[in-house]
Short mmCIF file of C-alpha atoms and ligand atoms in Angstrom, two decimals:
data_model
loop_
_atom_site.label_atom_id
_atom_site.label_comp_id
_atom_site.label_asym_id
_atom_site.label_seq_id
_atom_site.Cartn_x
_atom_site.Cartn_y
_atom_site.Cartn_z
CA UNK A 1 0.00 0.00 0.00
CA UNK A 2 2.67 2.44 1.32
CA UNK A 3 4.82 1.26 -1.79
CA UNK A 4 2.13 1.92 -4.51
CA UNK A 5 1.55 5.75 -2.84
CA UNK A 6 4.95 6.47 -2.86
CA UNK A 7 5.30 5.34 -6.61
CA UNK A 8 2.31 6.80 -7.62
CA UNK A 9 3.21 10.19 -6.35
CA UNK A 10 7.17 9.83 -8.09
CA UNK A 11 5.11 9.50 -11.36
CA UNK A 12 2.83 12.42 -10.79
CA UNK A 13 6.35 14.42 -10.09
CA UNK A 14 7.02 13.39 -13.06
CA UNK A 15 4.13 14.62 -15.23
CA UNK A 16 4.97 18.12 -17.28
CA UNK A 17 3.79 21.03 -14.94
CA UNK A 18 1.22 22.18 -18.27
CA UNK A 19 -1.54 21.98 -15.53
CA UNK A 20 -0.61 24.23 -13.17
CA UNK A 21 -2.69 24.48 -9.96
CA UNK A 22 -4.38 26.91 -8.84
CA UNK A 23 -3.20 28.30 -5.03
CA UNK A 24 -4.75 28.68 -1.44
CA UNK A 25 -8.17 30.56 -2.22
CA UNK A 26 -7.32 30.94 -5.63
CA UNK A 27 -9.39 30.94 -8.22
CA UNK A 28 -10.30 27.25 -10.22
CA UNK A 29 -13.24 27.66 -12.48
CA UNK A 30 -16.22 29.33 -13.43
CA UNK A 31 -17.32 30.92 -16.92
CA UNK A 32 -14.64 32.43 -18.77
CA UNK A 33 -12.16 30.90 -16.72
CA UNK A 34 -9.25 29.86 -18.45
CA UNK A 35 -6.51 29.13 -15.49
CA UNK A 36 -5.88 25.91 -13.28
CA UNK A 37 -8.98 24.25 -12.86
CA UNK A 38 -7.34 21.90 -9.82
CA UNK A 39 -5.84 23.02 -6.77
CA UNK A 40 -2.87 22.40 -4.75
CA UNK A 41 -2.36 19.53 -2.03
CA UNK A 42 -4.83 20.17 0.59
CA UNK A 43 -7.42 22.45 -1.20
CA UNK A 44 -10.34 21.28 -2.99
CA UNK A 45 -11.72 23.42 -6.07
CA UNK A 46 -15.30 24.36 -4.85
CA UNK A 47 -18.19 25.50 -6.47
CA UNK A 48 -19.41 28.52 -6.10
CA UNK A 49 -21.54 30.35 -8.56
CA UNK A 50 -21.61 29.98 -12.18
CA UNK A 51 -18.60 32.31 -12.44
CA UNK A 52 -16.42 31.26 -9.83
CA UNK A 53 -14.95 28.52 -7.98
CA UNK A 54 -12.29 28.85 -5.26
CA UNK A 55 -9.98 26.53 -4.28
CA UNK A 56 -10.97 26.07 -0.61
CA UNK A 57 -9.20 23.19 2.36
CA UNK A 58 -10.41 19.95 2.43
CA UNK A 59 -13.51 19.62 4.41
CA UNK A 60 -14.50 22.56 4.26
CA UNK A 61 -18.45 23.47 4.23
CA UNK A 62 -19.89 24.89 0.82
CA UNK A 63 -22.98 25.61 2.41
CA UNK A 64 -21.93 26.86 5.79
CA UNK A 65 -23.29 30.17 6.08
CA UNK A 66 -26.27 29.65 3.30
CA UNK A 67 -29.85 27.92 4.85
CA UNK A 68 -30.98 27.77 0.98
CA UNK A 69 -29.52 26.25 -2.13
CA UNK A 70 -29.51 29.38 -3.77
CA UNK A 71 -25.75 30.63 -3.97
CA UNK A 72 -25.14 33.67 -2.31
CA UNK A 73 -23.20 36.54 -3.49
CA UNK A 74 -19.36 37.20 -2.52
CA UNK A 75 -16.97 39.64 -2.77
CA UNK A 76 -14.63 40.56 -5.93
CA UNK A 77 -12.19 43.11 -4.80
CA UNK A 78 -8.66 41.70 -5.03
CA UNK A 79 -7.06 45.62 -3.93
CA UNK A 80 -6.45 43.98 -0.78
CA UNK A 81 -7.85 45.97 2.42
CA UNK A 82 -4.91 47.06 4.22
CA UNK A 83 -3.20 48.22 0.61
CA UNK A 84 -6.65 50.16 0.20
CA UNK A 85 -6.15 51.60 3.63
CA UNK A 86 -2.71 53.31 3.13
CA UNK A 87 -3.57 54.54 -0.21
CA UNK A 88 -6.83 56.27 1.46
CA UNK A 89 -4.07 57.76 3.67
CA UNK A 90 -4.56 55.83 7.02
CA UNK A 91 -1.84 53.87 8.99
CA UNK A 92 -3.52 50.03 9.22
CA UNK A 93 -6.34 47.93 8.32
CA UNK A 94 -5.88 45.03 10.94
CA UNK A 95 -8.06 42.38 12.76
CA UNK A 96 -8.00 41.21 16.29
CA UNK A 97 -7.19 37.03 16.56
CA UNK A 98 -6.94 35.19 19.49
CA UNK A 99 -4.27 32.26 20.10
CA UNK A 100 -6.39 28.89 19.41
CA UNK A 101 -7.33 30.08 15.97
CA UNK A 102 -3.70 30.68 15.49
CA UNK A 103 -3.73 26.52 14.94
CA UNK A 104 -5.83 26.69 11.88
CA UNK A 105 -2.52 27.09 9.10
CA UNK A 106 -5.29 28.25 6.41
CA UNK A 107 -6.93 31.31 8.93
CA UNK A 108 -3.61 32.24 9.99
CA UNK A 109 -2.04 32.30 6.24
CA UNK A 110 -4.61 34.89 5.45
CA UNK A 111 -4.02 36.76 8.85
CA UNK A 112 -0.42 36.79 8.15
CA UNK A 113 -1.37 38.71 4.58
CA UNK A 114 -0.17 42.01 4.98
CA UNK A 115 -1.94 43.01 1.66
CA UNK A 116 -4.91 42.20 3.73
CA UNK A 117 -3.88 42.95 7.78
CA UNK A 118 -1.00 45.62 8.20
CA UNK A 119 -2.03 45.61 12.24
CA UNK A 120 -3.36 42.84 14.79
CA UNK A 121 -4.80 42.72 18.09
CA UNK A 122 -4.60 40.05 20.67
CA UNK A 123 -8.59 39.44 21.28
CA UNK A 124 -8.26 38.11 24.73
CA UNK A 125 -4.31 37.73 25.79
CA UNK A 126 -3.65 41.19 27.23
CA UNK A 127 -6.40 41.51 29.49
CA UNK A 128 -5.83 41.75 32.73
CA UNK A 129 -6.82 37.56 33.68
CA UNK A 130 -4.43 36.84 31.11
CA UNK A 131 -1.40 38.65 32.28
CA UNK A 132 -1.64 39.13 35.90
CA UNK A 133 -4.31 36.45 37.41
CA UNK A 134 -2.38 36.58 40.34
CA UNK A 135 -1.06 39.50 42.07
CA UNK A 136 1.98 40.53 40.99
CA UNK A 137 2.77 37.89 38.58
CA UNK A 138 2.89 39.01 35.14
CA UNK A 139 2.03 36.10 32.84
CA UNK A 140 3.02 37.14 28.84
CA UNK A 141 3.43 33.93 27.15
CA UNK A 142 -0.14 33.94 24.82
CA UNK A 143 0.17 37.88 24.03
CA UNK A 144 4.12 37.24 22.99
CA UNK A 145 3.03 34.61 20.75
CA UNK A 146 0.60 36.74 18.81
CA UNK A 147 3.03 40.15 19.22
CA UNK A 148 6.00 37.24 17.50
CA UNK A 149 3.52 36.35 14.69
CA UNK A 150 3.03 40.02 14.20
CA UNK A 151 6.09 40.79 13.87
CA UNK A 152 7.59 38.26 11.65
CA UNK A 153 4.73 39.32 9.34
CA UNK A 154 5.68 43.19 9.85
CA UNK A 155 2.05 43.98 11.12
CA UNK A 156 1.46 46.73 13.78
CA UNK A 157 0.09 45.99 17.36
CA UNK A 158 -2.79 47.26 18.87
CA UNK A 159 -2.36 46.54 22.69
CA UNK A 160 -6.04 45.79 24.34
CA UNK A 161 -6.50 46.20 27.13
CA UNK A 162 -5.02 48.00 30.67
CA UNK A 163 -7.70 48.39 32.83
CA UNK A 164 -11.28 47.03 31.68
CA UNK A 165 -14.23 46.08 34.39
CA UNK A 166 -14.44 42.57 32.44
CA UNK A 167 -11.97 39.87 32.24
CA UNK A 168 -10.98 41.15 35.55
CA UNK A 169 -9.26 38.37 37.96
CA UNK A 170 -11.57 38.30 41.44
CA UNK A 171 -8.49 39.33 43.04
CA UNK A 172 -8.88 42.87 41.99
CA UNK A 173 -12.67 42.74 42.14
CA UNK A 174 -13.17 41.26 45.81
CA UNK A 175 -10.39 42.82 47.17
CA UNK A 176 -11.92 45.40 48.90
CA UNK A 177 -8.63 47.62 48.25
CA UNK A 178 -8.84 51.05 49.37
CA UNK A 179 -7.87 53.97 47.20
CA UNK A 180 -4.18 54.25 47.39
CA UNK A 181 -3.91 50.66 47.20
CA UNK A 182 -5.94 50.32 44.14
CA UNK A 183 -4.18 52.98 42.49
CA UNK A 184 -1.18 51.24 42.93
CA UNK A 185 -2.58 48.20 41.81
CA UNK A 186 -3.78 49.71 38.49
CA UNK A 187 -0.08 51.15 38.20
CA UNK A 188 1.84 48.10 38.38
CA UNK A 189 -0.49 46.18 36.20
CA UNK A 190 -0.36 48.94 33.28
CA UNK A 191 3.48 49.52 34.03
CA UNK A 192 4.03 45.72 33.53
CA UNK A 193 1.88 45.11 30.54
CA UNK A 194 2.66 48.38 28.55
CA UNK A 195 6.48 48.49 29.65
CA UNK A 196 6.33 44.89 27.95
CA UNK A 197 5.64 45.38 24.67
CA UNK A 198 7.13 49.20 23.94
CA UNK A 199 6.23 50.94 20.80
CA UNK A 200 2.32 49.66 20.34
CA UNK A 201 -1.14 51.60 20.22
CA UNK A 202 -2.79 50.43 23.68
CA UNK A 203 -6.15 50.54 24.36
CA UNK A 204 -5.18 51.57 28.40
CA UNK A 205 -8.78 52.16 29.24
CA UNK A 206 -11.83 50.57 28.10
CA UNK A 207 -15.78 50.93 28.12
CA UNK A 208 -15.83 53.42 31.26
CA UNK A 209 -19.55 54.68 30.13
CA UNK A 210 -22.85 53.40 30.76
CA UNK A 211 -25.05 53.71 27.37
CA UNK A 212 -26.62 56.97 29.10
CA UNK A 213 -23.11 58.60 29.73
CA UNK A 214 -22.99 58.21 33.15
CA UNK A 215 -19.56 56.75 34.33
CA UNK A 216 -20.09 52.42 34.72
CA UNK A 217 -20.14 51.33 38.24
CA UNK A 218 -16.79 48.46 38.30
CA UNK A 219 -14.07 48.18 41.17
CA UNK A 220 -12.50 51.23 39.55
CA UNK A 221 -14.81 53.80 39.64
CA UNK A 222 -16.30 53.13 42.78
CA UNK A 223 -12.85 53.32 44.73
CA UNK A 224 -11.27 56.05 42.74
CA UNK A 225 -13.90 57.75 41.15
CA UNK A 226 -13.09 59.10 37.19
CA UNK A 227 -9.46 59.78 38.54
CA UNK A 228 -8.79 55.73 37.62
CA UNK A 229 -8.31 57.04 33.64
CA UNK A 230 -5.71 59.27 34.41
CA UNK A 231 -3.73 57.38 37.00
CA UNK A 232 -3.67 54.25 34.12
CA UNK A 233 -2.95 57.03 31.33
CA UNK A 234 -0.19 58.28 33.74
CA UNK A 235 1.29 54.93 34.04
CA UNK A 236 1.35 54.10 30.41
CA UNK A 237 2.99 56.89 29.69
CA UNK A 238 5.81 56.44 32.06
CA UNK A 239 5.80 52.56 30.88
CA UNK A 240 6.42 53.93 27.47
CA UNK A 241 7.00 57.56 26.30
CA UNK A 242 6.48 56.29 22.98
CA UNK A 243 3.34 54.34 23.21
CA UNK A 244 0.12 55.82 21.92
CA UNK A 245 -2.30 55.77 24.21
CA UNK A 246 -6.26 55.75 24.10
CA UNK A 247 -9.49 54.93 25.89
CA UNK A 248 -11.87 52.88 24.03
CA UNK A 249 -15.87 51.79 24.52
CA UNK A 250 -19.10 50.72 22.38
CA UNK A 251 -21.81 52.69 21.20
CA UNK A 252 -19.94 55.69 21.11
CA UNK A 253 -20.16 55.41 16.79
CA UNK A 254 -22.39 57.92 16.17
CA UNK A 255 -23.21 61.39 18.04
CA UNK A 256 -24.89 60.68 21.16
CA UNK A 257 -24.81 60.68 24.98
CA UNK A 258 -22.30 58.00 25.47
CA UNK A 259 -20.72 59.63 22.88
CA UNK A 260 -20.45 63.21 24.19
CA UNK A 261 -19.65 61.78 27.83
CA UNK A 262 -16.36 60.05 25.95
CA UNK A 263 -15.57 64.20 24.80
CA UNK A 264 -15.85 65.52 27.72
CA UNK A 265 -13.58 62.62 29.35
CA UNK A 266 -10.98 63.97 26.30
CA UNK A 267 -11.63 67.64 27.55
CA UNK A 268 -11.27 66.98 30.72
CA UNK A 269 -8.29 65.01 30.67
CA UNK A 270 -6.55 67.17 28.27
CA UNK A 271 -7.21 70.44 30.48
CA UNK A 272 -5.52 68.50 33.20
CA UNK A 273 -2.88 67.76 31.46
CA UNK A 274 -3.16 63.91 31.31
CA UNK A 275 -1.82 61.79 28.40
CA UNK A 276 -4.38 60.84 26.04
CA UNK A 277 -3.49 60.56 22.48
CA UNK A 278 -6.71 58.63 20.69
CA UNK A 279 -9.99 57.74 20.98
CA UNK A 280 -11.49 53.66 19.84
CA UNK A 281 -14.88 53.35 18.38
CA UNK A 282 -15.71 49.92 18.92
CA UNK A 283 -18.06 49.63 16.37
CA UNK A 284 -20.21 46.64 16.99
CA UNK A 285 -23.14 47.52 14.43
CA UNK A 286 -25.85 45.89 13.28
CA UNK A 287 -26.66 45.98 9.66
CA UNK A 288 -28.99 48.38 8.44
CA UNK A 289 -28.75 50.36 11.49
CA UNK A 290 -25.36 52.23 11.25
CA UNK A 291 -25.36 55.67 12.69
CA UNK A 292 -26.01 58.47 9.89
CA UNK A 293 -23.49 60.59 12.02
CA UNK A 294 -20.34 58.56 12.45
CA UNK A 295 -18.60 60.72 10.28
CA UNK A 296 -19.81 63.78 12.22
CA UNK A 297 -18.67 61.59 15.42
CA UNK A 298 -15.46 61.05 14.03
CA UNK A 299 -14.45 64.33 13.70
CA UNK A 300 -16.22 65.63 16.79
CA UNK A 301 -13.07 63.58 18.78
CA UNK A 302 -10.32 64.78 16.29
CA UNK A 303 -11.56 68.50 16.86
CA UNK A 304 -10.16 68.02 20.33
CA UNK A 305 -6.65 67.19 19.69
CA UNK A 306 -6.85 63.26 19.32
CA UNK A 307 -6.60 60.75 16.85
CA UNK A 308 -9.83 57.96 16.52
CA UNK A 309 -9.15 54.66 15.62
CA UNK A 310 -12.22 52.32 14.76
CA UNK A 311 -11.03 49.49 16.75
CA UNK A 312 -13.65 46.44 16.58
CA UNK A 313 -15.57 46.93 13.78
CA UNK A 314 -18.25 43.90 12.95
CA UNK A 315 -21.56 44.39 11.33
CA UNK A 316 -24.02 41.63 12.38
CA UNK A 317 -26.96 40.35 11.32
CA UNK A 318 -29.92 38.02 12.11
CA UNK A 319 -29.38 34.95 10.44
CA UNK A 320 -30.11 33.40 8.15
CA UNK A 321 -27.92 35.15 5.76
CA UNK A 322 -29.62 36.00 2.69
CA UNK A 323 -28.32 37.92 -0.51
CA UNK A 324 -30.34 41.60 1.07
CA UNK A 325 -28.67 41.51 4.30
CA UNK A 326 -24.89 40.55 2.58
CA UNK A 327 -25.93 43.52 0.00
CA UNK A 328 -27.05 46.13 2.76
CA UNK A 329 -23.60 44.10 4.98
CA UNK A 330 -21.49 45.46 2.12
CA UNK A 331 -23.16 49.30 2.23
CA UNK A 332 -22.61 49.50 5.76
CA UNK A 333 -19.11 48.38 5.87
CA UNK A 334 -18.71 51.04 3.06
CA UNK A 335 -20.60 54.02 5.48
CA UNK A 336 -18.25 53.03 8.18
CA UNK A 337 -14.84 52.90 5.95
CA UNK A 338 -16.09 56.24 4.14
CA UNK A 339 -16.57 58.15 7.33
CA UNK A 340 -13.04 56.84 8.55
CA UNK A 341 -11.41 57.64 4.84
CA UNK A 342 -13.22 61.85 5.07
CA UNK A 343 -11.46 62.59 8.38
CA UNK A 344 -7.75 62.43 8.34
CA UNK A 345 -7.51 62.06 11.88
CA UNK A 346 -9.01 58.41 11.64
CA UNK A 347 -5.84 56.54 11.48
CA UNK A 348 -7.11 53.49 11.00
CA UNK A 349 -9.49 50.47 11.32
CA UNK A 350 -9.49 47.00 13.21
CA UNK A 351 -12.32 44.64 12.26
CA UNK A 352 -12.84 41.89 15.44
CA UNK A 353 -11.24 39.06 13.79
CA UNK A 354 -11.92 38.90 9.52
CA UNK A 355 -13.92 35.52 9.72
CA UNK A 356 -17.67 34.77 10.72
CA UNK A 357 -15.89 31.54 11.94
CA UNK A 358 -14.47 32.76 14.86
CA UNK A 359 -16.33 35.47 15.37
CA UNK A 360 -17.53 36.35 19.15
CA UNK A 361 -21.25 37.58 17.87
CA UNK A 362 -22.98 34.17 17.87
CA UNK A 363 -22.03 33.16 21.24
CA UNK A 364 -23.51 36.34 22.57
CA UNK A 365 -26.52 37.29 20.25
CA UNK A 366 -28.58 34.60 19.81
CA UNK A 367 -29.67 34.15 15.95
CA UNK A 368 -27.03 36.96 14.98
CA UNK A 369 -23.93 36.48 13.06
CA UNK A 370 -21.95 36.54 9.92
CA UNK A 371 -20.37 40.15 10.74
CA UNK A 372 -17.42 39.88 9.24
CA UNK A 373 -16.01 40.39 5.82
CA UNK A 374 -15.07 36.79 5.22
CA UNK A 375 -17.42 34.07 5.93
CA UNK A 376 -16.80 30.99 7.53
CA UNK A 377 -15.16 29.29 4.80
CA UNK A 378 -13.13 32.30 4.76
CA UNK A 379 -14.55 33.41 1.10
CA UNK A 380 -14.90 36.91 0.67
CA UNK A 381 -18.29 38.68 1.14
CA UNK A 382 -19.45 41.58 -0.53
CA UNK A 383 -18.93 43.36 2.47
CA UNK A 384 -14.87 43.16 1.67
CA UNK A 385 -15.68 44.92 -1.46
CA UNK A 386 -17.91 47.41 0.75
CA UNK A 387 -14.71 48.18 2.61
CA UNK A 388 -12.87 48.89 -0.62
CA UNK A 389 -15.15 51.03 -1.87
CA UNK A 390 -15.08 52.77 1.16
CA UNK A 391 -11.28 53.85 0.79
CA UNK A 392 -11.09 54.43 -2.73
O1 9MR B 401 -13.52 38.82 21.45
C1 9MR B 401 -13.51 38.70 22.84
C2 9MR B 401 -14.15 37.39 23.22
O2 9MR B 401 -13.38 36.31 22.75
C3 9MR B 401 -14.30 37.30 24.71
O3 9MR B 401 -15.02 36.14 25.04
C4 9MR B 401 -15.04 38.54 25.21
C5 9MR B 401 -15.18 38.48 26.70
O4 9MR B 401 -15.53 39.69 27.24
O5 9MR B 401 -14.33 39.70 24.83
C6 9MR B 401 -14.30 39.83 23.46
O6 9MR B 401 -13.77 41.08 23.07
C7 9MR B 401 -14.46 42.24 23.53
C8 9MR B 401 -13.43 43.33 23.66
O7 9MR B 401 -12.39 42.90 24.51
C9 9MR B 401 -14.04 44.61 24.17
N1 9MR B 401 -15.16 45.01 23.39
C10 9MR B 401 -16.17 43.99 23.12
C11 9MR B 401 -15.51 42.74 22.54
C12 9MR B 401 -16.56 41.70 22.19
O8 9MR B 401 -17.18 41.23 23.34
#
C-alpha cells in the first residue's frame, strides 16, 4: 500500500507542470475561466456560482453560512484591504485574533497577509486575567506569541486592554482595596503590561460609560472615582513615552450621549494635562442600522486634539444570511470605511477578527452572526468589497 503511494506520487512528479494548480483561495473555475482548474495539495476546487470557484481546504463546508440552495453573493475586490487603507491615507487595516485560531494554518495564512492585515490585536491575551491572574505575577506567554507572529509578518500591534471592568481576575474585584492601594494596583499592572511590549497603540482604558453617559459602576470607579483614567494614562505613559495611548468603549459610533460623555472625558483630561493621544470606536453595528453621524462623530473627537481609531468593527446580522442583508452588509461596511477615509484624523481600522468563523457575535446574540467580511469558509463577502469602496 505504502509502496504503490509512494510510486504513484514519483510519477505524478514526473508529469509536465502544463496543468498548473491553482493556489490557497485561488481561483479554479467558473465561466470564462481559463486558469488551473485543480488546486494544490490540501485544497479542494469548490463550487461557487456559475462564475467562480475557489480553491478552498479539504472539508470545508460549501454551504456553511447559506440555509438555501440558492448561492449567495461574494466579494470581488482583489485591492487587498490594508493596501486600500494606506492609499486612502490611514496607517492600518488590521483584525484582532486570538491564540487557538492561530492553529488553523489556512486562517492564519490569510491573517499573516499584509496586503490584507498591516495591524493585529490580541482578542483576549492582554487583558488583565491573562497577564496578571495573580497579584503581581505578570504572565506574557499567549500575548508574545501573537506580538511574534506580528512581527515576523511586519504587522502593527494594537495593545487591548489596561484596565477594563471585564476579564478582571476576582483578586482585583473582591479585594476590597482602598484607594491608594488600588491605584497602585492599576499602576503596576499597566506599568508591567505596557512596559512589555514598547512601541504599540494600547487601548489603556476601556468601556468606562454606561449607554446613558454616566460613568459604569466596576471596582475602579467606585474606589477612585473618574481619577482611575488618568492614573492608568499616567502609568502608560511612564511605561512607554512612545506608546500611543487611548481609551476605548461601544456605542460611542455615532453622536450621542455616550458619545459626548467620551468628549468631555478627552476635555477633561486634556485640560488637566493627562496623556491621552486617541480615541477607539468599537463599532459593533448591526446591519442596516449604522449611525447616519459617524462621520460627524469622528471628527467631533479629532476637533479636540486626538486621533480615533475604529477598533472592533463587525456588522451583524440576524441569520439566516440571505443575498439583502450581505448587500445592505457590504453598504454598511462602506458608510463606516467612508466616514473613517473623510477625516484624516481616523488613522485606521481593526475589524474583530476577519472571519464569521471565529467570530464572538454568535455566542452572545442569539440568531445573529456573519459580521465579518469573510465568511466561515473564509470566502470573501461583498462586504470586503464594501470596505474597498469605502477607501477608494
Ligand atoms: O472577542 C472577545 C471574546 O473572545 C471574549 O469572550 C469577550 C469576553 O468579554 O471579549 C471579546 O472582546 C471584547 C473586547 O475585549 C471589548 N469590546 C467587546 C468585545 C466583544 O465582546
Amino acid at each position: 500500500m505504502i509502496k504503490l503511494s509512494i510510486s504513484s506520487a514519483a510519477l505524478l512528479s514526473l508529469l509536465p507542470l502544463a496543468t498548473a494548480q491553482s493556489g490557497a483561495w485561488g481561483q479554479c473555475g467558473g465561466i470564462g475561466w481559463t486558469g488551473p482548474t485543480t488546486c494544490i495539495a490540501g485544497y479542494t476546487c469548490t463550487y461557487n456560482n456559475d462564475w467562480y470557484s475557489q480553491c478552498l481546504p479539504n472539508g470545508s463546508s460549501t454551504t456553511a453560512t447559506s440555509s438555501s440552495s440558492a448561492p449567495l453573493p461574494t466579494g470581488t475586490s482583489t485591492v487587498g484591504l490594508a493596501v486600500a487603507a494606506k492609499a486612502a491615507g490611514k496607517k492600518y487595516f488590521g483584525s484582532a485574533t486570538d491564540n487557538p485560531e492561530l492553529t488553523d494554518s489556512s486562517y492564519t495564512a490569510l491573517l499573516s497577509n499584509t496586503k490584507e492585515f498591516n495591524q493585529l490585536t490580541p482578542g483576549n491575551s492582554m487583558k488583565w486575567d491573562a497577564t496578571e491572574g495573580t497579584r503581581g505575577t505578570f504572565t506574557f506567554t499567549k500575548a508574545d506569541e501573537i506580538v511574534s507572529l506580528a512581527q515576523t509578518n511586519g504587522q502593527l500591534i494594537r495593545g487591548h486592554t489596561c484596565v477594563w471592568h471585564s476579564q478582571l481576575p476576582g483578586w482585583v474585584t473582591a479585594g476590597n482595596f482602598d484607594a491608594s492601594t488600588l491605584t497602585s494596583i492599576i499602576q503596576t499592572h499597566t506599568t508591567n503590561v505596557v512596559g512589555h511590549f514598547k512601541g504599540k497603540i494600547w487601548d489603556v482604558v476601556n468601556e468606562p460609560f454606561n449607554e446613558d453617559g454616566t460613568w459604569r459602576t466596576s471596582v475602579f470607579y467606585n474606589t477612585l472615582g473618574s481619577s482611575f483614567v488618568s492614573i492608568a494614562l499616567q502609568a502608560a505613559r511612564a511605561a512607554d513615552p512612545a506608546a500611543k495611548l487611548y481609551v476605548n468603549d461601544y456605542n460611542i459610533d455615532g453622536t450621542g450621549a455616550k458619545s459626548t460623555a467620551m468628549v468631555n472625558l478627552v476635555k477633561s483630561l486634556k485640560a488637566s494635562g493627562a496623556p491621552i493621544d486617541g480615541v477607539g470606536i468599537q463599532a459593533h453595528l448591526i446591519v442596516g442600522q449604522v449611525p447616519s453621524t459617524i462621520q460627524a462623530n469622528i471628527a467631533q473627537f479629532t476637533a479636540l486634539g486626538v486621533e480615533v481609531a475604529i477598533t472592533e468593527l463587525d456588522i451583524r446580522m440576524t441569520l439566516p444570511v440571505t443575498t439583502a442583508l450581505l448587500e445592505q452588509q457590504k453598504k454598511d461596511y462602506q458608510t463606516v470605511i467612508a466616514a473613517c477615509k473623510a477625516v484624516s484624523g481616523c488613522i485606521g481600522v481593526t475589524i474583530w477578527d476577519y472571519t464569521d468563523k471565529y467570530s464572538w457575535v454568535p455566542s452572545v446574540f442569539q440568531g445573529q452572526g456573519a459580521a465579518l467580511p469573510w465568511d466561515d469558509r473564509l470566502v470573501k463577502k461583498p462586504a470586503y468589497d464594501g470596505i474597498v469602496a469605502g477607501f477608494a
